[in-house]
Coordinates of C-alpha atoms in Angstrom, one line a residue:
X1 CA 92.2 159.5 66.9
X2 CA 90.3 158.8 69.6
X3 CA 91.3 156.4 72.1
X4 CA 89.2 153.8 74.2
X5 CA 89.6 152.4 77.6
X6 CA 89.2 148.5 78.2
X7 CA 85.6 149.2 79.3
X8 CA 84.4 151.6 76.5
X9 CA 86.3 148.7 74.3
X10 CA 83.5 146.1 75.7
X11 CA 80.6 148.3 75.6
X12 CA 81.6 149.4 72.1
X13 CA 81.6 145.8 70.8
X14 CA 78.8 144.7 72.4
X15 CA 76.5 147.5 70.7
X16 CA 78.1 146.0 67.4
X17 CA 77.5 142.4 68.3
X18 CA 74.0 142.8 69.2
X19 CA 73.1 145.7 67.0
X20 CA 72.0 147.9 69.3
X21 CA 72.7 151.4 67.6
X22 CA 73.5 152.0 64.1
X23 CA 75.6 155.2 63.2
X24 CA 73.8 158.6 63.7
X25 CA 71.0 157.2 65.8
X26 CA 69.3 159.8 68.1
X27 CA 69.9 158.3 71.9
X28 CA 68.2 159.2 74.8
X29 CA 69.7 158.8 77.7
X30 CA 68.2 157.9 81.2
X31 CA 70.3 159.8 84.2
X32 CA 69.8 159.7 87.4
X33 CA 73.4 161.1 88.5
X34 CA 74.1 158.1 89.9
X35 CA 77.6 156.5 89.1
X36 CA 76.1 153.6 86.9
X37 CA 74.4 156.0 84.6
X38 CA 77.0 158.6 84.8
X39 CA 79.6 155.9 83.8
X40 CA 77.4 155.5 80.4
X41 CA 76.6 158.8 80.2
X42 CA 80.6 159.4 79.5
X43 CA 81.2 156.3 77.3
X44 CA 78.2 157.3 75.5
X45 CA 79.8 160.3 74.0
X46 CA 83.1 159.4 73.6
X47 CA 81.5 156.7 71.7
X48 CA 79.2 159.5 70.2
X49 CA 82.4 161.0 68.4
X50 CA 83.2 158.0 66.7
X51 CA 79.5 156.8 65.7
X52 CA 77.8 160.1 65.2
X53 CA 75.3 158.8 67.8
X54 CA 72.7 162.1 68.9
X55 CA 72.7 162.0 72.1
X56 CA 70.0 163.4 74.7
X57 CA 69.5 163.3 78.6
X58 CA 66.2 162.8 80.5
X59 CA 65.8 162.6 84.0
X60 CA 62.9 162.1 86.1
X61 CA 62.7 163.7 90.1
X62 CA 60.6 160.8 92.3
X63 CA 60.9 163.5 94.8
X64 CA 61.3 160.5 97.4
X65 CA 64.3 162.0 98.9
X66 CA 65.4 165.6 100.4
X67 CA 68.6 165.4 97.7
X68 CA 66.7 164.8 94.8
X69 CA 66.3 168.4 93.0
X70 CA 70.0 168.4 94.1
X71 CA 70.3 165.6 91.8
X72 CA 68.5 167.0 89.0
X73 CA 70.8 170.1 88.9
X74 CA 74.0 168.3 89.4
X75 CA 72.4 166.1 86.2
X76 CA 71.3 169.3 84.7
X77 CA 74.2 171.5 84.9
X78 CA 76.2 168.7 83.8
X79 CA 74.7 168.4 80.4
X80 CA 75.2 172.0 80.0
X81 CA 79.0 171.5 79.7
X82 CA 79.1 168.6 77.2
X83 CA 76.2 170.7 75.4
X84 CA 74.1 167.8 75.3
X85 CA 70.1 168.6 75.5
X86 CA 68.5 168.0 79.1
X87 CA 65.0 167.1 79.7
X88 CA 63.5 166.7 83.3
X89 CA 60.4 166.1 85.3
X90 CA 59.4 165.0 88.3
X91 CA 55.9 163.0 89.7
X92 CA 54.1 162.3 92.8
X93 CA 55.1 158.9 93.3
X94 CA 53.8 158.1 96.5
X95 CA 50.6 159.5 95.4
X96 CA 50.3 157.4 92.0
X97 CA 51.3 153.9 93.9
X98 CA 48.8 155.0 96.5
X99 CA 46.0 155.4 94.1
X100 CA 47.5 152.6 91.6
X101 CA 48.4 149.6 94.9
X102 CA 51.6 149.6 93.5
X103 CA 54.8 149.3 95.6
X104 CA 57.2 152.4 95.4
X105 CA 59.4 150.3 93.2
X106 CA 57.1 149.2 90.3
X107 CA 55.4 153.0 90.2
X108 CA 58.4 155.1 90.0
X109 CA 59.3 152.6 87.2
X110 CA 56.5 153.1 85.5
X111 CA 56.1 157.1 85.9
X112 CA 60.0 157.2 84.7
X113 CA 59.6 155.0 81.6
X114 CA 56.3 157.4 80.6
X115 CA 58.6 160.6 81.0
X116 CA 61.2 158.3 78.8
X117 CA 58.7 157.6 76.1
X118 CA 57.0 160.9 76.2
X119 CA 60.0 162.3 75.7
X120 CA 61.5 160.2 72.7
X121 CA 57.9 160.6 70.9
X122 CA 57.7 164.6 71.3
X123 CA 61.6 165.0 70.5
X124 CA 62.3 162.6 67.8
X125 CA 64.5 160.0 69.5
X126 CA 64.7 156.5 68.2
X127 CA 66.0 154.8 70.9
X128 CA 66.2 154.9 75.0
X129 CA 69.6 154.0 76.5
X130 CA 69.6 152.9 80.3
X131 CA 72.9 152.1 82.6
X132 CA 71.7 148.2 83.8
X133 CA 74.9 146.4 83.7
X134 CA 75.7 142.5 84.3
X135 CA 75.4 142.6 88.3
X136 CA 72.4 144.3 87.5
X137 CA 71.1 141.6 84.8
X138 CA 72.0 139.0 88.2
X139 CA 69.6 140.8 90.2
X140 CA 66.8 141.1 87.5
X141 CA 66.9 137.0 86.9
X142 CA 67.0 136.5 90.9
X143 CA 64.2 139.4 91.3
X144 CA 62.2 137.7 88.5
X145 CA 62.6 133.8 89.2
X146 CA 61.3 134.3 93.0
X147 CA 58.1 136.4 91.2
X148 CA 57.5 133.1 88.9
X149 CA 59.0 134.5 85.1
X150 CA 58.6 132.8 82.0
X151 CA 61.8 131.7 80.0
X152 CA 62.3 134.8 78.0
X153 CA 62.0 136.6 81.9
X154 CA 65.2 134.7 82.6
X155 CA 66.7 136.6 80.3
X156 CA 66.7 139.3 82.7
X157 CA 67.6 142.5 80.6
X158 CA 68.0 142.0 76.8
X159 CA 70.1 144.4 75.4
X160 CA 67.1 145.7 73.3
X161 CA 63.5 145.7 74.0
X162 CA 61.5 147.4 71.5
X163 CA 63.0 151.0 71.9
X164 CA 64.8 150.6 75.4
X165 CA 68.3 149.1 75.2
X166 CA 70.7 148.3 77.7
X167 CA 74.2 148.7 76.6
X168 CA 76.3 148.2 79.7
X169 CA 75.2 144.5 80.5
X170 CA 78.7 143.1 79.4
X171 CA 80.1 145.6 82.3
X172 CA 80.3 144.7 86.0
X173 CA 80.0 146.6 89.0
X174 CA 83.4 146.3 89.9
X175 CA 84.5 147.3 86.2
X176 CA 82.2 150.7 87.0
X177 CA 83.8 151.8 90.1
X178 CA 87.3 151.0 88.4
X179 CA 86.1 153.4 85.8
X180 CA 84.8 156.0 87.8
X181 CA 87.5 156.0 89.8
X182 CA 90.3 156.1 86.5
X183 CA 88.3 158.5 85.0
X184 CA 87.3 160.5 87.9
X185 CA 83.5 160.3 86.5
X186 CA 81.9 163.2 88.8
X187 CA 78.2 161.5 90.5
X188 CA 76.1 161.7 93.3
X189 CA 75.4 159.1 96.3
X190 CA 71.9 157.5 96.0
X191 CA 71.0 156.8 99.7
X192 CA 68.1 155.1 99.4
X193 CA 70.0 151.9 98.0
X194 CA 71.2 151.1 101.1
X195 CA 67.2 150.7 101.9
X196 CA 66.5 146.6 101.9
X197 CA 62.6 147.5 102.3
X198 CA 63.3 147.9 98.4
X199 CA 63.5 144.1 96.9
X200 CA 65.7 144.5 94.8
X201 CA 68.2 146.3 97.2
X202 CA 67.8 143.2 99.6
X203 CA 69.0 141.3 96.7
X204 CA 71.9 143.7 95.9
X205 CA 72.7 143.3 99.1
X206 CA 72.4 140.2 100.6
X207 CA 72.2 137.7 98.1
X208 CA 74.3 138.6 95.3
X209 CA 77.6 138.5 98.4
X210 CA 76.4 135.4 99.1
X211 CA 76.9 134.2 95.3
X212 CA 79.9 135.8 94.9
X213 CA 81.4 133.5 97.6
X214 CA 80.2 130.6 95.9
X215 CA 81.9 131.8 92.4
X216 CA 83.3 135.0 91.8
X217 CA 82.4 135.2 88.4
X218 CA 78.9 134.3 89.2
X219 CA 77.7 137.5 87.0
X220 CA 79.5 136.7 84.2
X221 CA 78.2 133.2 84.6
X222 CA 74.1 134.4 85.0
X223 CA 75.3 136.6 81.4
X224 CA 76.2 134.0 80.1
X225 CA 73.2 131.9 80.9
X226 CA 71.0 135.4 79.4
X227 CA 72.6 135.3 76.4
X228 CA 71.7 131.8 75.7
X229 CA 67.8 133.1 76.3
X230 CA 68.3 135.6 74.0
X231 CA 68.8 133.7 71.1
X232 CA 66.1 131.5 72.4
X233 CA 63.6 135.1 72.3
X234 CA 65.1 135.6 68.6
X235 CA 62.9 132.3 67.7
X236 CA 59.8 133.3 69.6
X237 CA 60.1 136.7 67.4
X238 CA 59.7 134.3 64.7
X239 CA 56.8 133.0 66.0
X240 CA 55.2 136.6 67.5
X241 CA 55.1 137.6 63.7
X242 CA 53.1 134.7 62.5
X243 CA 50.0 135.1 65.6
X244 CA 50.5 138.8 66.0
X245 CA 48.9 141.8 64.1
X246 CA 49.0 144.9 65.1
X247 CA 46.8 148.0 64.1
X248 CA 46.5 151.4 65.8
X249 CA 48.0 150.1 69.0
X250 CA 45.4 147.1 68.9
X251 CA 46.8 143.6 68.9
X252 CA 44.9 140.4 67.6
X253 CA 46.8 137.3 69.0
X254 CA 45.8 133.9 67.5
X255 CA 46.1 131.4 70.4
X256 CA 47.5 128.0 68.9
X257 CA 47.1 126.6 72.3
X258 CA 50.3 125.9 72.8
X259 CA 53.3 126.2 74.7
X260 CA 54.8 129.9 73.5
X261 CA 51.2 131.5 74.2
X262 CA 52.5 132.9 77.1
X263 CA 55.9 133.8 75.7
X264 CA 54.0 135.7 72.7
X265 CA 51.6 137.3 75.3
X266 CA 54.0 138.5 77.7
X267 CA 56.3 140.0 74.4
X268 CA 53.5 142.6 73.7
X269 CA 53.6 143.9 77.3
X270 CA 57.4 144.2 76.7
X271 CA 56.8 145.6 73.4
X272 CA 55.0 148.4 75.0
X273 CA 57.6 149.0 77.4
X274 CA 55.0 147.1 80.4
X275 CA 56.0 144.9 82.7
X276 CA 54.8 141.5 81.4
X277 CA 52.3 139.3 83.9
X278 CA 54.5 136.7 85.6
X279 CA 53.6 133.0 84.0
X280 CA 50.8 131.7 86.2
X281 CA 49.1 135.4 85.3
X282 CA 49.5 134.7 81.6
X283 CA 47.7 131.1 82.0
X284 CA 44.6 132.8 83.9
X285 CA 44.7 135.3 80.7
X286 CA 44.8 132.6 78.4
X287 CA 42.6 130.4 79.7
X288 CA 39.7 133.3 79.9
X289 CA 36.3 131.8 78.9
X290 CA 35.0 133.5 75.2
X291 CA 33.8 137.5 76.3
X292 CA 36.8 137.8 79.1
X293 CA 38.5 140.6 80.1
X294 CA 40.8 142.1 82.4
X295 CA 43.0 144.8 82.4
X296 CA 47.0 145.1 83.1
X297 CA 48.1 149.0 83.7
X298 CA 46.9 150.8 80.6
X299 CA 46.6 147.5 78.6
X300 CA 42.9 146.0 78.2
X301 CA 42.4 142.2 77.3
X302 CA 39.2 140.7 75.7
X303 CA 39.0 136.8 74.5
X304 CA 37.1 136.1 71.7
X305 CA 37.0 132.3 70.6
X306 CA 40.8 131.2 69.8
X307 CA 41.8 134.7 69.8
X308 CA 43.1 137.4 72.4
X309 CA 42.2 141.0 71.5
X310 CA 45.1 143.7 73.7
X311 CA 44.4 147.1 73.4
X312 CA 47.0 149.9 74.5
X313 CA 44.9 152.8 75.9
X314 CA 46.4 156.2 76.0
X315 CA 49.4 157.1 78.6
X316 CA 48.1 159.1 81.7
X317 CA 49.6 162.8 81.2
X318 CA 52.9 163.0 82.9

């Protein structure tokens, strides 16, 4: 019988309470080698064992540091003792967020969640699993509020969108390094997240100390306060299916001019695993005179009349 820890307990049931996996689903797994996504990496397949879960590993190289194919190996050669399948790449990250004005952050997200898809699509994976935990989730609504976010942005991290899920967000960072330290999870030291030229490292860093002296269980708190959105993004599901149709990666959205335009706009950009425009973006989309059109990433927008036509064009090769 296998046994769980008080950590693989809470992960566990929150996949059951928000249905995240079902049994014998085929998992990809995002690994950097860090210790948050080595710490799912081994309550993934203990949990694997019970639930029949398929488990896979990809990891991307940014290349951005001297350690990284060091990284890839230690990732790599891990894999090969549980016998779990490896996949890896690696991109020119300073050259795409050159050539794309995109900050370091925001293109090696977007060059890692290609590989990620590309790699679910060509393998037959049906679902991506990434390590963001609760202190994370804290820094995602903090990240997203100062960038002006709609309501379902508060939510930070859901613990599924579309085929990415999240299933550490009920975990803190203390409750990792307890577990890494317990279980003697092997990882490797990420400098660069000592770096506060990244935002969200500045963040990490400065502010989220600063609430935790105002309430220690300030990232319980913020989950709390996500869950609630949530439920709230449940209902605008409801409406997404009544305005929404979607054909060969083409969506028609019927604008009712209301208030969730901008909620069901900005949940096709998640649906397509895209960073959604911030709230004061989606009213300049909305409000585009009949003929408009402007393009997000790989995502082209047209208005015609009371209607917005979004169409997905095809991922740059990897």
């Amino acid at each position: 019988m296998i046994k769980l820890s008080e950590t693989e307990r809470k992960v566990f049931q929150f996949i059951k309470d928000y249905e995240i996996f079902k049994k014998c689903d085929k998992i990809l797994i995002g690994v950097s080698g860090g210790k948050d996504s080595m710490t799912l990496l081994t309550i993934m397949y203990k949990l694997s064992k019970l639930s029949g879960y398929q488990l896979g590993v990809a990891h991307f190289n940014h290349k951005l540091r001297k350690e990284s194919d060091e990284e890839q190996k230690f990732v790599r050669d891990y894999c090969l003792g549980l016998s779990v399948p490896f996949f890896a790449s690696e991109g020119d990250v300073v050259g795409y967020c050159s050539e794309n004005k995109k900050t370091i952050e925001t293109g090696a997200r977007e060059l890692r969640y290609e590989f990620l898809y590309e790699i679910l699509r060509k393998y037959g994976y049906n679902k991506i699993a990434t390590a963001h935990h609760a202190s994370d989730l804290a820094e995602t609504v903090i990240y997203r509020l100062s960038r002006g976010t709609g309501i379902i942005g508060m939510g930070g991290l859901g613990p599924v969108n579309g085929k990415v899920t999240h299933p550490m967000l009920t975990v803190t960072l203390k409750e990792i390094m307890d577990y890494v330290t317990i279980n003697n999870v092997k990882h490797v030291n990420d400098s660069s997240n000592e770096d506060k030229k990244y935002v969200r490292n500045a963040i990490r860093l400065d502010i989220l100390p600063a609430l935790e002296n105002i309430n220690s269980k300030y990232d319980e708190n913020i989950l709390r306060f996500c869950q609630i959105v949530w439920s709230y993004k449940e209902q605008i599901e409801k409406i997404y299916d009544e305005r929404v149709s979607e054909t060969d990666e083409v969506y028609e959205f019927k604008l009712m001019s209301d208030f969730f335009d901008s909620e069901v706009l900005r949940m096709i950009f998640l649906k397509n695993g895209k960073y959604p425009p911030n709230y004061e973006e989606s009213c300049k989309i909305i409000s585009m005179k009949n003929g408009g059109r402007r393009k997000f990433g790989n995502i082209v927008i047209k208005r015609k009349k009371d209607s917005l036509t979004l169409q997905v064009m095809k991922q740059r090769e990897a």
